[in-house]
mmCIF file of C-alpha atoms and ligand atoms in Angstrom:
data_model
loop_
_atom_site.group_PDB
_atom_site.id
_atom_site.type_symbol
_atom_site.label_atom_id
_atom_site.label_comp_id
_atom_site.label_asym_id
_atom_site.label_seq_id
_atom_site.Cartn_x
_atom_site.Cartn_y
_atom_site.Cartn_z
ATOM 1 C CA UNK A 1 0.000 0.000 0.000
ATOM 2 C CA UNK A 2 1.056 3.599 -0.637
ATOM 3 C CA UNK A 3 2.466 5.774 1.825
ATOM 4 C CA UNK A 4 -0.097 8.233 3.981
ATOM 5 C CA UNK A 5 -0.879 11.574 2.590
ATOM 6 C CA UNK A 6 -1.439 14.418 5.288
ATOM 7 C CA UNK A 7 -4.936 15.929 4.522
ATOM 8 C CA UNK A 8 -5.857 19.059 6.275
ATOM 9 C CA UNK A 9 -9.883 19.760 6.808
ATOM 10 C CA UNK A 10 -10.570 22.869 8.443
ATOM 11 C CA UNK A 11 -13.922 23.902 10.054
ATOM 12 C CA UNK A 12 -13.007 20.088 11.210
ATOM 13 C CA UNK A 13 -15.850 20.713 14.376
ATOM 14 C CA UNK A 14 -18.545 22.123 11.983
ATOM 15 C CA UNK A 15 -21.445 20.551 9.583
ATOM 16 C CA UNK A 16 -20.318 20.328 6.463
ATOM 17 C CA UNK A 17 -16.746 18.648 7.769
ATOM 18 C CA UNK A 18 -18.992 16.209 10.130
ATOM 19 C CA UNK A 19 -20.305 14.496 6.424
ATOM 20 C CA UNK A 20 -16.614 15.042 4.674
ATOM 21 C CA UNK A 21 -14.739 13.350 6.724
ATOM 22 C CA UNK A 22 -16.759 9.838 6.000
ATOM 23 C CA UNK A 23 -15.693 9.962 2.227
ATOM 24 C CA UNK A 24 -11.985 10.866 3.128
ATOM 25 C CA UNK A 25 -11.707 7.932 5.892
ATOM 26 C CA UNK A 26 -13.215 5.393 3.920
ATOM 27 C CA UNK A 27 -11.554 6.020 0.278
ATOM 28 C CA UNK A 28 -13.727 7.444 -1.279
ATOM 29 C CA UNK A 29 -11.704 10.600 -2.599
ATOM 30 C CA UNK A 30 -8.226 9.658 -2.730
ATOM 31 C CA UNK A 31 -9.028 5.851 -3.636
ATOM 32 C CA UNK A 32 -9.040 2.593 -1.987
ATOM 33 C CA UNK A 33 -5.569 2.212 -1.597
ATOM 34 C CA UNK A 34 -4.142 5.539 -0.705
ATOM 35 C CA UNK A 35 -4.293 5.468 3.476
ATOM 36 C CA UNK A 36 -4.588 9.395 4.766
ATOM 37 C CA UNK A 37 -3.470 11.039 8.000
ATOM 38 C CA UNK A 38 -5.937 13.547 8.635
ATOM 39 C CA UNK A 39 -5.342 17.019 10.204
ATOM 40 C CA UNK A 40 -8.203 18.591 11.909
ATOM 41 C CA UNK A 41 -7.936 22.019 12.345
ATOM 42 C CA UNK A 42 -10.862 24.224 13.947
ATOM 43 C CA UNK A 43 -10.209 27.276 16.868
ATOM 44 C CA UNK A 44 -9.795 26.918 20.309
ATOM 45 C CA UNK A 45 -13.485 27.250 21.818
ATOM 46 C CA UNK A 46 -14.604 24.184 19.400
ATOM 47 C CA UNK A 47 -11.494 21.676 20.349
ATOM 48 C CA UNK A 48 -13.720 19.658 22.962
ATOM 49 C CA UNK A 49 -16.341 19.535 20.212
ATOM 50 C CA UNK A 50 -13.601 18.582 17.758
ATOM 51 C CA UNK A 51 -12.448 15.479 20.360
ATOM 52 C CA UNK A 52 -16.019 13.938 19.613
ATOM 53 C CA UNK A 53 -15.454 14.190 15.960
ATOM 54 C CA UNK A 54 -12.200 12.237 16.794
ATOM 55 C CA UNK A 55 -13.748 9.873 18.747
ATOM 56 C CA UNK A 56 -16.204 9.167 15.875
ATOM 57 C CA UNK A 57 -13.424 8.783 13.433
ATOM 58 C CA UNK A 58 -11.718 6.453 15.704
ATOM 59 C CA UNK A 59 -15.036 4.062 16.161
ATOM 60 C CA UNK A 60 -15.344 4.116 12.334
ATOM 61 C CA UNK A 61 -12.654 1.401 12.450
ATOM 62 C CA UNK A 62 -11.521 2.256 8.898
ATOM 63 C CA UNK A 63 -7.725 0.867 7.387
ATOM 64 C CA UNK A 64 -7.031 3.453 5.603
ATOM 65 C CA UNK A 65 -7.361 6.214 8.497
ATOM 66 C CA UNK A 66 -3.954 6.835 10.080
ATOM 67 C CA UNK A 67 -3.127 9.244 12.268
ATOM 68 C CA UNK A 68 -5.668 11.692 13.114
ATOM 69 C CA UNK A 69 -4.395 14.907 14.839
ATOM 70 C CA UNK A 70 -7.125 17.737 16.264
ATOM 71 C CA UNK A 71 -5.592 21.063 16.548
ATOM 72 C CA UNK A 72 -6.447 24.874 16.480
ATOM 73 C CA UNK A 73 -2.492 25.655 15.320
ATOM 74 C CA UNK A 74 -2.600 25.887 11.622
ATOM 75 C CA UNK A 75 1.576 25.322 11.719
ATOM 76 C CA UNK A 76 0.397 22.005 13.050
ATOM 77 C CA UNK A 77 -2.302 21.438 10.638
ATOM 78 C CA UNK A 78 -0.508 22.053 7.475
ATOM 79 C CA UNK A 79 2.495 20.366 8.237
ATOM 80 C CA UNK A 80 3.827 18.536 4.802
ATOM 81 C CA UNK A 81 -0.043 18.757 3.883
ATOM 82 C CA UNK A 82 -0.754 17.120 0.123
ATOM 83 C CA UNK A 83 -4.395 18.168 0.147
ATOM 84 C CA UNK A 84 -6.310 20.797 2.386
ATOM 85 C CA UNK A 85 -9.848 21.143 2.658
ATOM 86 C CA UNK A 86 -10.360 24.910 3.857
ATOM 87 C CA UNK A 87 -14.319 24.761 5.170
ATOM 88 C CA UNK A 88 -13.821 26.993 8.277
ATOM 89 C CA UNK A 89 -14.934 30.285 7.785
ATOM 90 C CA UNK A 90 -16.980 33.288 9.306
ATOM 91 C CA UNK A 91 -20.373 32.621 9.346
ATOM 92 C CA UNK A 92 -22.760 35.849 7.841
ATOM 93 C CA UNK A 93 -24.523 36.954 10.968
ATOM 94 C CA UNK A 94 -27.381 38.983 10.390
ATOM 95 C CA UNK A 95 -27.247 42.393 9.473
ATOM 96 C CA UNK A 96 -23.475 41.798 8.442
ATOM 97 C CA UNK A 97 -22.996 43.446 5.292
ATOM 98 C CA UNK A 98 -20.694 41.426 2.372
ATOM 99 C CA UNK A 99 -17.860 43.666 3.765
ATOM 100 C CA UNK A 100 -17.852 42.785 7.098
ATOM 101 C CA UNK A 101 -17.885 39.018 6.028
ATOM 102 C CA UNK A 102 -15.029 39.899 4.105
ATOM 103 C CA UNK A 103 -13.328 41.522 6.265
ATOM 104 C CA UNK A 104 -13.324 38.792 8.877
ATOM 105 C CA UNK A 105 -12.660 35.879 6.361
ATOM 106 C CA UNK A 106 -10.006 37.362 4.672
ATOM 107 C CA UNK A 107 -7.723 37.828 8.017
ATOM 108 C CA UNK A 108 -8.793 33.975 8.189
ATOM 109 C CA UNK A 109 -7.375 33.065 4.677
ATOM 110 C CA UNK A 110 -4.362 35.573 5.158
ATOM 111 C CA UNK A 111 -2.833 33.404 7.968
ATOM 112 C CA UNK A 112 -4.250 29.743 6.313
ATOM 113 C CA UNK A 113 -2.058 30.934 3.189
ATOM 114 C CA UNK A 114 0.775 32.192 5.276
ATOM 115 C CA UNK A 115 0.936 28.700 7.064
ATOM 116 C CA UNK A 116 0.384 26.591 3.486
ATOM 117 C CA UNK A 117 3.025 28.452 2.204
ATOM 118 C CA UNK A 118 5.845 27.691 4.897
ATOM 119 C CA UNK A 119 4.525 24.288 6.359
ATOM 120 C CA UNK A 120 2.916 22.449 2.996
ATOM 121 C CA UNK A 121 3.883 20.228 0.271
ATOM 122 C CA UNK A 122 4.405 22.651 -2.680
ATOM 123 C CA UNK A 123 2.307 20.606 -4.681
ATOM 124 C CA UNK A 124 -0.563 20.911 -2.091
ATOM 125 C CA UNK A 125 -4.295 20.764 -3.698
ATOM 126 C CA UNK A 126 -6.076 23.681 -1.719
ATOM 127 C CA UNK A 127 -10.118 23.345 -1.850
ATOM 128 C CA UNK A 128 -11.574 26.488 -0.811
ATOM 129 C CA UNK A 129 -15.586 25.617 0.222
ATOM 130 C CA UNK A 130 -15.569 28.055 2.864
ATOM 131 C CA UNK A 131 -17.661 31.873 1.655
ATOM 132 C CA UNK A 132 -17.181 33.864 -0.179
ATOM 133 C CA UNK A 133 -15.041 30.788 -0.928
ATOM 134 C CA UNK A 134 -13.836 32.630 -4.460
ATOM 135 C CA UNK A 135 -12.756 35.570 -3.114
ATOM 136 C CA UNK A 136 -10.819 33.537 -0.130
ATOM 137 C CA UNK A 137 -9.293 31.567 -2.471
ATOM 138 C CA UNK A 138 -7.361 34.454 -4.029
ATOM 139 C CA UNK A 139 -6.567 35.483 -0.634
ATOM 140 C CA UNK A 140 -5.522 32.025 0.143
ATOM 141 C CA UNK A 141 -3.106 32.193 -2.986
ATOM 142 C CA UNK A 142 -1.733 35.547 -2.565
ATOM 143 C CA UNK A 143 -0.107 34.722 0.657
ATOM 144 C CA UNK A 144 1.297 31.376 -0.309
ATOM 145 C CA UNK A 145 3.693 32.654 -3.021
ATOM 146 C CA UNK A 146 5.931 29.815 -3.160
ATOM 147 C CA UNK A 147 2.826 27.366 -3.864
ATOM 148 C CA UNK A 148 2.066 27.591 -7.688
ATOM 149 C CA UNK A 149 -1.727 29.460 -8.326
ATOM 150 C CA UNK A 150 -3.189 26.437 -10.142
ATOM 151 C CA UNK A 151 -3.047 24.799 -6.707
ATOM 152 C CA UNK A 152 -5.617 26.800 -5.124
ATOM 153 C CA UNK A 153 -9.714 26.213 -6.456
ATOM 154 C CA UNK A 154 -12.952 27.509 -5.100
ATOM 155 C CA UNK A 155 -15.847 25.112 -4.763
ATOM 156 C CA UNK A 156 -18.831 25.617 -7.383
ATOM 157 C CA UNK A 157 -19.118 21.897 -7.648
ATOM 158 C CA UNK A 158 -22.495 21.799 -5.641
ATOM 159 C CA UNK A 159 -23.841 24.253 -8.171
ATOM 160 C CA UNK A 160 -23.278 21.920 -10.887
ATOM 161 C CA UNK A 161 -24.565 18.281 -8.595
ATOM 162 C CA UNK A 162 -27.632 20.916 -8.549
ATOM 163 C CA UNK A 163 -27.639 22.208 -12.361
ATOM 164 C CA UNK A 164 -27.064 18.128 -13.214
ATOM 165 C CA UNK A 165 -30.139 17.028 -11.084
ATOM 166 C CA UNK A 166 -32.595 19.527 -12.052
ATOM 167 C CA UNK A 167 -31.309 18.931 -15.997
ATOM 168 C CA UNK A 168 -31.874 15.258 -15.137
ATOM 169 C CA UNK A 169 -35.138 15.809 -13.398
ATOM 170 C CA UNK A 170 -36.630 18.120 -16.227
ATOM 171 C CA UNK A 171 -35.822 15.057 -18.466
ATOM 172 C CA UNK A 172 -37.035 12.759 -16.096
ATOM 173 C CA UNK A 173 -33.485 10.490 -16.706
ATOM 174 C CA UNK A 174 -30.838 9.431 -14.606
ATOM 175 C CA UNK A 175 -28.388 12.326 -13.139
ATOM 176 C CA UNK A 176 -25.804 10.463 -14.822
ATOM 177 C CA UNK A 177 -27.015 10.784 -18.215
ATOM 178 C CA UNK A 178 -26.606 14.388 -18.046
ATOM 179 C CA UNK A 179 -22.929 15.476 -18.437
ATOM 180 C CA UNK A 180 -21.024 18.967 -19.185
ATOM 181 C CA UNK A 181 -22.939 21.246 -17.840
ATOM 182 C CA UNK A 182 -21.351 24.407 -16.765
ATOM 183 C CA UNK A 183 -21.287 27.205 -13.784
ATOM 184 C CA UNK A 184 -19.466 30.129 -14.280
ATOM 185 C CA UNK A 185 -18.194 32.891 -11.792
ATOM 186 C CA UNK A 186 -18.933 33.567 -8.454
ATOM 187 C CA UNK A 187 -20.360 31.140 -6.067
ATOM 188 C CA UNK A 188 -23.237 33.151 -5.290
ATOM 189 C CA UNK A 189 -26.395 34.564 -6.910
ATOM 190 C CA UNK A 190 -24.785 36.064 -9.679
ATOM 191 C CA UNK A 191 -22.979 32.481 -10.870
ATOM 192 C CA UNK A 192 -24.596 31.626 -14.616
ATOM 193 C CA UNK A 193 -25.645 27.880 -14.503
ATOM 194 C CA UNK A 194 -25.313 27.070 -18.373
ATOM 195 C CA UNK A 195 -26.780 24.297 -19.751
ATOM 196 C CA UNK A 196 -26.168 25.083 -23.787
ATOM 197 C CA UNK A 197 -22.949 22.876 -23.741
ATOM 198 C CA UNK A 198 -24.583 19.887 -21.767
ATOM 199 C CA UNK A 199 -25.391 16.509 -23.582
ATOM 200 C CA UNK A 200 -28.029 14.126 -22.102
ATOM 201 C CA UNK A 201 -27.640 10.462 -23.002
ATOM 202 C CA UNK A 202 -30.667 8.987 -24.007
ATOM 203 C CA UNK A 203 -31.093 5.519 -25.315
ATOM 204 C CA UNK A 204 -31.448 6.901 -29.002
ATOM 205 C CA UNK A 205 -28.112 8.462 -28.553
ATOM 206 C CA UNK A 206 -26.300 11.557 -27.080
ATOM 207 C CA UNK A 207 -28.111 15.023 -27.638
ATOM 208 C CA UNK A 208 -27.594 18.680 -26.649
ATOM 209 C CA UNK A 209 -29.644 19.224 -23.647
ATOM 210 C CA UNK A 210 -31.245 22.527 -25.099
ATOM 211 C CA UNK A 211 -32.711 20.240 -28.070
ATOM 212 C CA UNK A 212 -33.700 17.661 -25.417
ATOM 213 C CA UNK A 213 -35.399 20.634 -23.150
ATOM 214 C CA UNK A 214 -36.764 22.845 -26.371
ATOM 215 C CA UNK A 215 -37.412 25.216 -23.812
ATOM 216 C CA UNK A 216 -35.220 28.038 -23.935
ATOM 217 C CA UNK A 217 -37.119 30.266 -21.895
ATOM 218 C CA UNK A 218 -36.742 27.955 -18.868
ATOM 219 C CA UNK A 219 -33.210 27.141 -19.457
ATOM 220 C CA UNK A 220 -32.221 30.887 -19.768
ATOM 221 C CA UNK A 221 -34.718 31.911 -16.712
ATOM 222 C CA UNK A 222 -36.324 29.283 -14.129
ATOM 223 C CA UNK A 223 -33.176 26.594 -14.675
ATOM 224 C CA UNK A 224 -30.831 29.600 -14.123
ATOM 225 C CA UNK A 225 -32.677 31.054 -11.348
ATOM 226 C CA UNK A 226 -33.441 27.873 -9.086
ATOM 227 C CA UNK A 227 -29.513 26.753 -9.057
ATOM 228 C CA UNK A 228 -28.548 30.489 -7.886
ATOM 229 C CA UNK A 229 -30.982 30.294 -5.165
ATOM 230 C CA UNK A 230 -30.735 26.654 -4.210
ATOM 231 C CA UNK A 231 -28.590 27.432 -1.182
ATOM 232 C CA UNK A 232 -30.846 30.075 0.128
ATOM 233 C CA UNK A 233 -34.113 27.312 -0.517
ATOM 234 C CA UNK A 234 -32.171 24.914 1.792
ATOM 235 C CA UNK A 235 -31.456 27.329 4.572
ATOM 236 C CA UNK A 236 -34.853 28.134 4.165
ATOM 237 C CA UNK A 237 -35.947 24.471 4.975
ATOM 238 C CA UNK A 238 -33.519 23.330 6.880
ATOM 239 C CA UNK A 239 -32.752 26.779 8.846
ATOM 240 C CA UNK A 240 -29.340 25.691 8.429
ATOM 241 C CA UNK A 241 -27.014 25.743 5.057
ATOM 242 C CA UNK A 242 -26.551 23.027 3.247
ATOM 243 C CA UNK A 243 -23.749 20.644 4.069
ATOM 244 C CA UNK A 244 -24.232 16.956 3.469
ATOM 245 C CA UNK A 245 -24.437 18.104 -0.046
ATOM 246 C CA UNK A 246 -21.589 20.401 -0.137
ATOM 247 C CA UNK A 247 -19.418 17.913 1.543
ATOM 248 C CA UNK A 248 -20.113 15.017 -1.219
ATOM 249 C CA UNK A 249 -19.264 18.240 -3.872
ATOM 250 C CA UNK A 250 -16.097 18.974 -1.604
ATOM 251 C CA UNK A 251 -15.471 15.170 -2.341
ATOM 252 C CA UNK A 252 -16.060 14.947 -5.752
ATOM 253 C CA UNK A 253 -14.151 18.247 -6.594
ATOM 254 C CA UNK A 254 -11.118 16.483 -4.699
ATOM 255 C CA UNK A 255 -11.656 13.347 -6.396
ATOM 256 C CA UNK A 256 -11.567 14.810 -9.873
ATOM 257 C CA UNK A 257 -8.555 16.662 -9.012
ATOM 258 C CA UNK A 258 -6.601 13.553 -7.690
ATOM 259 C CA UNK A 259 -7.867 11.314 -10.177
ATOM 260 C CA UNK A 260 -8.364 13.131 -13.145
ATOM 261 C CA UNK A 261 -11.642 13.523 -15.581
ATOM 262 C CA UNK A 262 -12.940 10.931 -17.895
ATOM 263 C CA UNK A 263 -12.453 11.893 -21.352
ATOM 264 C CA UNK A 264 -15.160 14.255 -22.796
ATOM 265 C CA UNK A 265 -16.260 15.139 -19.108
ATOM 266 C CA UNK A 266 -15.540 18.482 -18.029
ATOM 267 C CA UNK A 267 -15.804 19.605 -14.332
ATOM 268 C CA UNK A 268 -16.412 23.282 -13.020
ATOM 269 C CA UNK A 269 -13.925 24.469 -10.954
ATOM 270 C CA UNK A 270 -13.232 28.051 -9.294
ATOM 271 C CA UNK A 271 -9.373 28.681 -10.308
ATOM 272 C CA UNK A 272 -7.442 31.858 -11.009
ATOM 273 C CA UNK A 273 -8.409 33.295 -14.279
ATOM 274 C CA UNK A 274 -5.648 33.650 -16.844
ATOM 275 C CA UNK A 275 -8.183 34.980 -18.729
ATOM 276 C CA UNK A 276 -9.846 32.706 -20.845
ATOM 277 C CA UNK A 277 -13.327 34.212 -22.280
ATOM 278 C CA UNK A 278 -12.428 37.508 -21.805
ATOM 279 C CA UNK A 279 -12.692 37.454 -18.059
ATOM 280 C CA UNK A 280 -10.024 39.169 -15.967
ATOM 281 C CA UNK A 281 -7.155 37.891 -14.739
ATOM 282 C CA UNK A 282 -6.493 37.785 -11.043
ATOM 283 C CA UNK A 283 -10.267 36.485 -10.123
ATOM 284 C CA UNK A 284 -10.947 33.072 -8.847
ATOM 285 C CA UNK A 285 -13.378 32.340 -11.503
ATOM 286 C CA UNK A 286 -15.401 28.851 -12.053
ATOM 287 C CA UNK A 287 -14.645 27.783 -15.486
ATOM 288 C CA UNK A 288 -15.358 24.338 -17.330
ATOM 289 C CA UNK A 289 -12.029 21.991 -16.593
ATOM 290 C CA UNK A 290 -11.016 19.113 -17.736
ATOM 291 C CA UNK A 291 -8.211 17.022 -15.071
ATOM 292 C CA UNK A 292 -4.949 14.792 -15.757
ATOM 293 C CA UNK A 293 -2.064 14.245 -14.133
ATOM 294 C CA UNK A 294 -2.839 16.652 -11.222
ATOM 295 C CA UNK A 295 -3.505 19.231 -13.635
ATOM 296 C CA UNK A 296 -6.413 21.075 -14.661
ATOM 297 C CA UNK A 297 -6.736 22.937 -18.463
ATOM 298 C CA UNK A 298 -9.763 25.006 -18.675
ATOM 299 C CA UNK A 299 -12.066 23.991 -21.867
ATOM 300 C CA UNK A 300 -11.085 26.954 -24.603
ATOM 301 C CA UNK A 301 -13.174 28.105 -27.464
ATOM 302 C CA UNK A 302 -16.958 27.113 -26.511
ATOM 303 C CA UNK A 303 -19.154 29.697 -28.358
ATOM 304 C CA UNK A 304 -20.566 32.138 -26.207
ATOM 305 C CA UNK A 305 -24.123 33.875 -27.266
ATOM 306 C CA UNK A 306 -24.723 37.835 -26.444
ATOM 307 C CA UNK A 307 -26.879 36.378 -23.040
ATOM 308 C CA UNK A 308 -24.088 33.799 -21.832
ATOM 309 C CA UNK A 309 -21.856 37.236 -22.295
ATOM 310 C CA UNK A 310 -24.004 39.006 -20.107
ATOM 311 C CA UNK A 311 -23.732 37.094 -17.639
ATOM 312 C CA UNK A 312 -20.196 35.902 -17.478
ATOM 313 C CA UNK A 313 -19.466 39.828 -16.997
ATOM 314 C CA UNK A 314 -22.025 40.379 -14.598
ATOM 315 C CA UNK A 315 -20.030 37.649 -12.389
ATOM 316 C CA UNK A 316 -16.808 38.832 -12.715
ATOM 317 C CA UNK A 317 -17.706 41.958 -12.141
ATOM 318 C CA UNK A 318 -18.680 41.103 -8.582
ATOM 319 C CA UNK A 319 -15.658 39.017 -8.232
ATOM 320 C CA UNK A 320 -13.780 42.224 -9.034
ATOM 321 C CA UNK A 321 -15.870 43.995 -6.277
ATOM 322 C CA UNK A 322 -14.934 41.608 -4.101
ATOM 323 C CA UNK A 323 -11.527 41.821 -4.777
ATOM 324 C CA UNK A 324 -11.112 45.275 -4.272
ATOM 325 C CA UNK A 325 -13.109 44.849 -1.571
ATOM 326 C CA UNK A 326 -10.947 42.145 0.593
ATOM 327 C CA UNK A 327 -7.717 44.614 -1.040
ATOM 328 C CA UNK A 328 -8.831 47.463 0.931
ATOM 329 C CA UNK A 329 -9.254 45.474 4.546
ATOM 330 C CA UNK A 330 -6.317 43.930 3.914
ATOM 331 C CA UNK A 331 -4.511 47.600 3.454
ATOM 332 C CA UNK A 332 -5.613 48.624 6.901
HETATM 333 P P1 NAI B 401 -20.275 25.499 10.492
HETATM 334 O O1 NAI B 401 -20.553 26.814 11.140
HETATM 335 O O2 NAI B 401 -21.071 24.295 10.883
HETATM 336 O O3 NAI B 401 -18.739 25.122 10.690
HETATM 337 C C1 NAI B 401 -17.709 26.028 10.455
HETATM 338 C C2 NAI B 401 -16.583 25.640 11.370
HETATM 339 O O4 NAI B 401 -15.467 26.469 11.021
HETATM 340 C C3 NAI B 401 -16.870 25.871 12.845
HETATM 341 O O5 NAI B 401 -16.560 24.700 13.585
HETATM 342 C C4 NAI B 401 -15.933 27.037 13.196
HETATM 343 O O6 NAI B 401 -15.481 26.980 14.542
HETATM 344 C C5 NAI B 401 -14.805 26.782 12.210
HETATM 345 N N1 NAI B 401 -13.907 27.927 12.016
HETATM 346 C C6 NAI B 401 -14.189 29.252 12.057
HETATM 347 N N2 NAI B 401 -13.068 29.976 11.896
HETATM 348 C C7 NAI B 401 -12.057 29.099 11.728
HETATM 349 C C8 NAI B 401 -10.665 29.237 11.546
HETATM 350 N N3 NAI B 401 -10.074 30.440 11.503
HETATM 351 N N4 NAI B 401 -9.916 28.118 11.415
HETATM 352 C C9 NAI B 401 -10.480 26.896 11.479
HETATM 353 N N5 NAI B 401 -11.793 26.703 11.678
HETATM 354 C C10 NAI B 401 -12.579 27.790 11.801
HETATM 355 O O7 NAI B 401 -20.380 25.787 8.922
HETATM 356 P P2 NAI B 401 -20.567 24.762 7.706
HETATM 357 O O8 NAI B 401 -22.015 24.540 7.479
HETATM 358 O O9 NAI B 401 -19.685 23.587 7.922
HETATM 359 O O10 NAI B 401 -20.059 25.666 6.491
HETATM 360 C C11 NAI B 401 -18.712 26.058 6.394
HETATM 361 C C12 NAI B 401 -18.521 27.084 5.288
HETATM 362 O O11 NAI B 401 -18.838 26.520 4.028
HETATM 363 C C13 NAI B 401 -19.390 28.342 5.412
HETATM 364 O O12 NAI B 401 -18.589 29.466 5.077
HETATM 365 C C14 NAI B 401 -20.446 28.131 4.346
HETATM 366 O O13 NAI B 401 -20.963 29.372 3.892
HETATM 367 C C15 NAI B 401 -19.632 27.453 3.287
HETATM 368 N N6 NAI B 401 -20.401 26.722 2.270
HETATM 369 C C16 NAI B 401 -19.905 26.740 0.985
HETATM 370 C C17 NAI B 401 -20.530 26.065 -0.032
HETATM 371 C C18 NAI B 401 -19.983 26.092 -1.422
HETATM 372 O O14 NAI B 401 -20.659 25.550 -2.304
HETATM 373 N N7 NAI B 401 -18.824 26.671 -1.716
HETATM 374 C C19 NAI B 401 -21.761 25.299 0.226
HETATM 375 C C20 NAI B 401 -22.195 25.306 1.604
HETATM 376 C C21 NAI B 401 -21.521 26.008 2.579
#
């Protein structure tokens, strides 16, 4: 069997980490023969919390768990770390304006990408899910300097589970028939769920899933709108965000990463923009990717209507905002 890999999950005492780290013990994102040592990192009031998490990981009685070592001391945490889940974040209390969030998450990401930089593997995969999980990203990147930008991605991979299931659920057809569909931008309400590229399998043969819908109204208005508010519907329901979902995304946006795409699949992916489409550079932008070797090449030269234009600006413009945004805290 290989050697462990040290992953790092942050937020390690919170929801979304309580349904992640299942998949990582038990293989299901680095494989069934790659054992992990897993670094759980959360801050100091939450370490007694964190212990039960610990204890649960211990009574899974799972091979390919190693060592598993709790801490709130992110030199600890990202010691010689290969892959790093970063889920812990500032909450958005209410009344906080997008600033404020911000203003606290970007300290948060300043110090995660100070530590990456001196204590990781400089081939580290960094996962940002925690929000505004673009924007911390960048941050995240900006202060590891010796860790190549390609190596840090922003999660928009729940977007697309959702775009695929309502796609397959319009066409009443398994959500694995429906493949390619894309999410650009921000992951927030301004992201543009695009469905033009996708292909649904059917068993007459592959089509595009705008000939399959022939209903471009919906695709370009109710599709679009219900995956931009899908988080918001959940907290809704559930009064709290969603997280058993976003921790299977977390897992398959690892997986693809580690083990690469199939051929003809593509995957969206936040990464920094080197700016493909027309969008600016220096964003963490979701794009369509396609994986090998580690290595992710966004998918050039898809045609892009007036609409799709529209909203691929409207996106990065807010990513821009942001930017400037988290610039300015981080200048005071
Ligand atoms: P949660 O509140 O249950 O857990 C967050 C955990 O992070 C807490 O245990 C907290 O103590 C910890 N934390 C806070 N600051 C930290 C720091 N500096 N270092 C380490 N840990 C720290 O939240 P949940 O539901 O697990 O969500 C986590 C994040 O993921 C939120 O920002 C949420 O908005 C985001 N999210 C992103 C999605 C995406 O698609 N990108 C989807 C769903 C949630």
């Amino acid at each position: 069997m290989a050697e462990p890999i040290n992953v790092v999950v942050t937020g390690a005492a919170g929801q979304i980490a309580y349904s992640l780290l299942y998949q990582l013990a038990a293989g299901s994102v680095f494989g069934p023969e790659q054992p992990i040592n897993l670094r759980l990192l959360d801050i100091p009031p939450m370490m007694e919390v964190l212990q039960g998490v610990v204890m649960e990981l211990d009574d899974l009685a799972l091979n390919l768990l190693r060592e598993v070592t709790p801490t709130a001391d992110p030199a600890v945490a990202f010691k010689d770390a290969a892959a790093a889940f970063l889920v812990g974040a500032m909450p958005r209390k209410q009344g906080m304006e997008r600033k404020d969030l911000l203003s606290a998450n970007v300290k948060i990401f300043k110090v995660q990408g100070e530590a990456l930089d001196k204590f990781a593997r400089k081939d580290v995969k960094v996962l940002v899910v925690g929000n505004p999980a673009n924007t911390n990203a960048l941050i995240c990147s900006h202060y590891a300097p010796s860790i190549p930008k390609e190596n840090f991605t922003a999660m928009t991979r729940l977007d697309q589970n959702r775009a695929q299931a309502a796609l397959a659920a319009r066409l009443s057809v398994q959500v694995d028939r429906i493949q390619n569909v894309i999410i650009w931008g921000n992951h927030s309400s301004t992201q543009y769920p695009d469905a033009h590229h996708a292909l649904v399998h059917l068993p007459s043969g592959a089509k595009p899933v705008p000939e399959a819908v022939n209903d471009d109204a919906w695709l370009n208005g109710e599709f679009v709108e219900k995956i931009q508010k899908r988080g918001a519907a959940v907290i809704a329901a559930r009064k709290m965000s969603s997280a058993m979902s976003a921790a299977k995304a977390a897992g398959d946006h690892m997986r693809d990463w580690w083990i690469g795409t199939r051929p003809g699949k593509w995957v969206s992916m936040g990464v920094v923009s080197d700016g493909s489409y027309g969008i600016p550079k220096d964003i963490v932008f979701s794009f369509p990717v396609t994986i090998k070797d580690h290595q992710f090449k966004i998918v050039q030269d898809l045609p892009i209507n007036e609409f799709a234009k529209a909203k691929l600006n409207a996106t990065a413009k807010e990513l821009e905002e942001e930017r400037a945004e988290a610039n300015s805290v981080l200048e005071q």
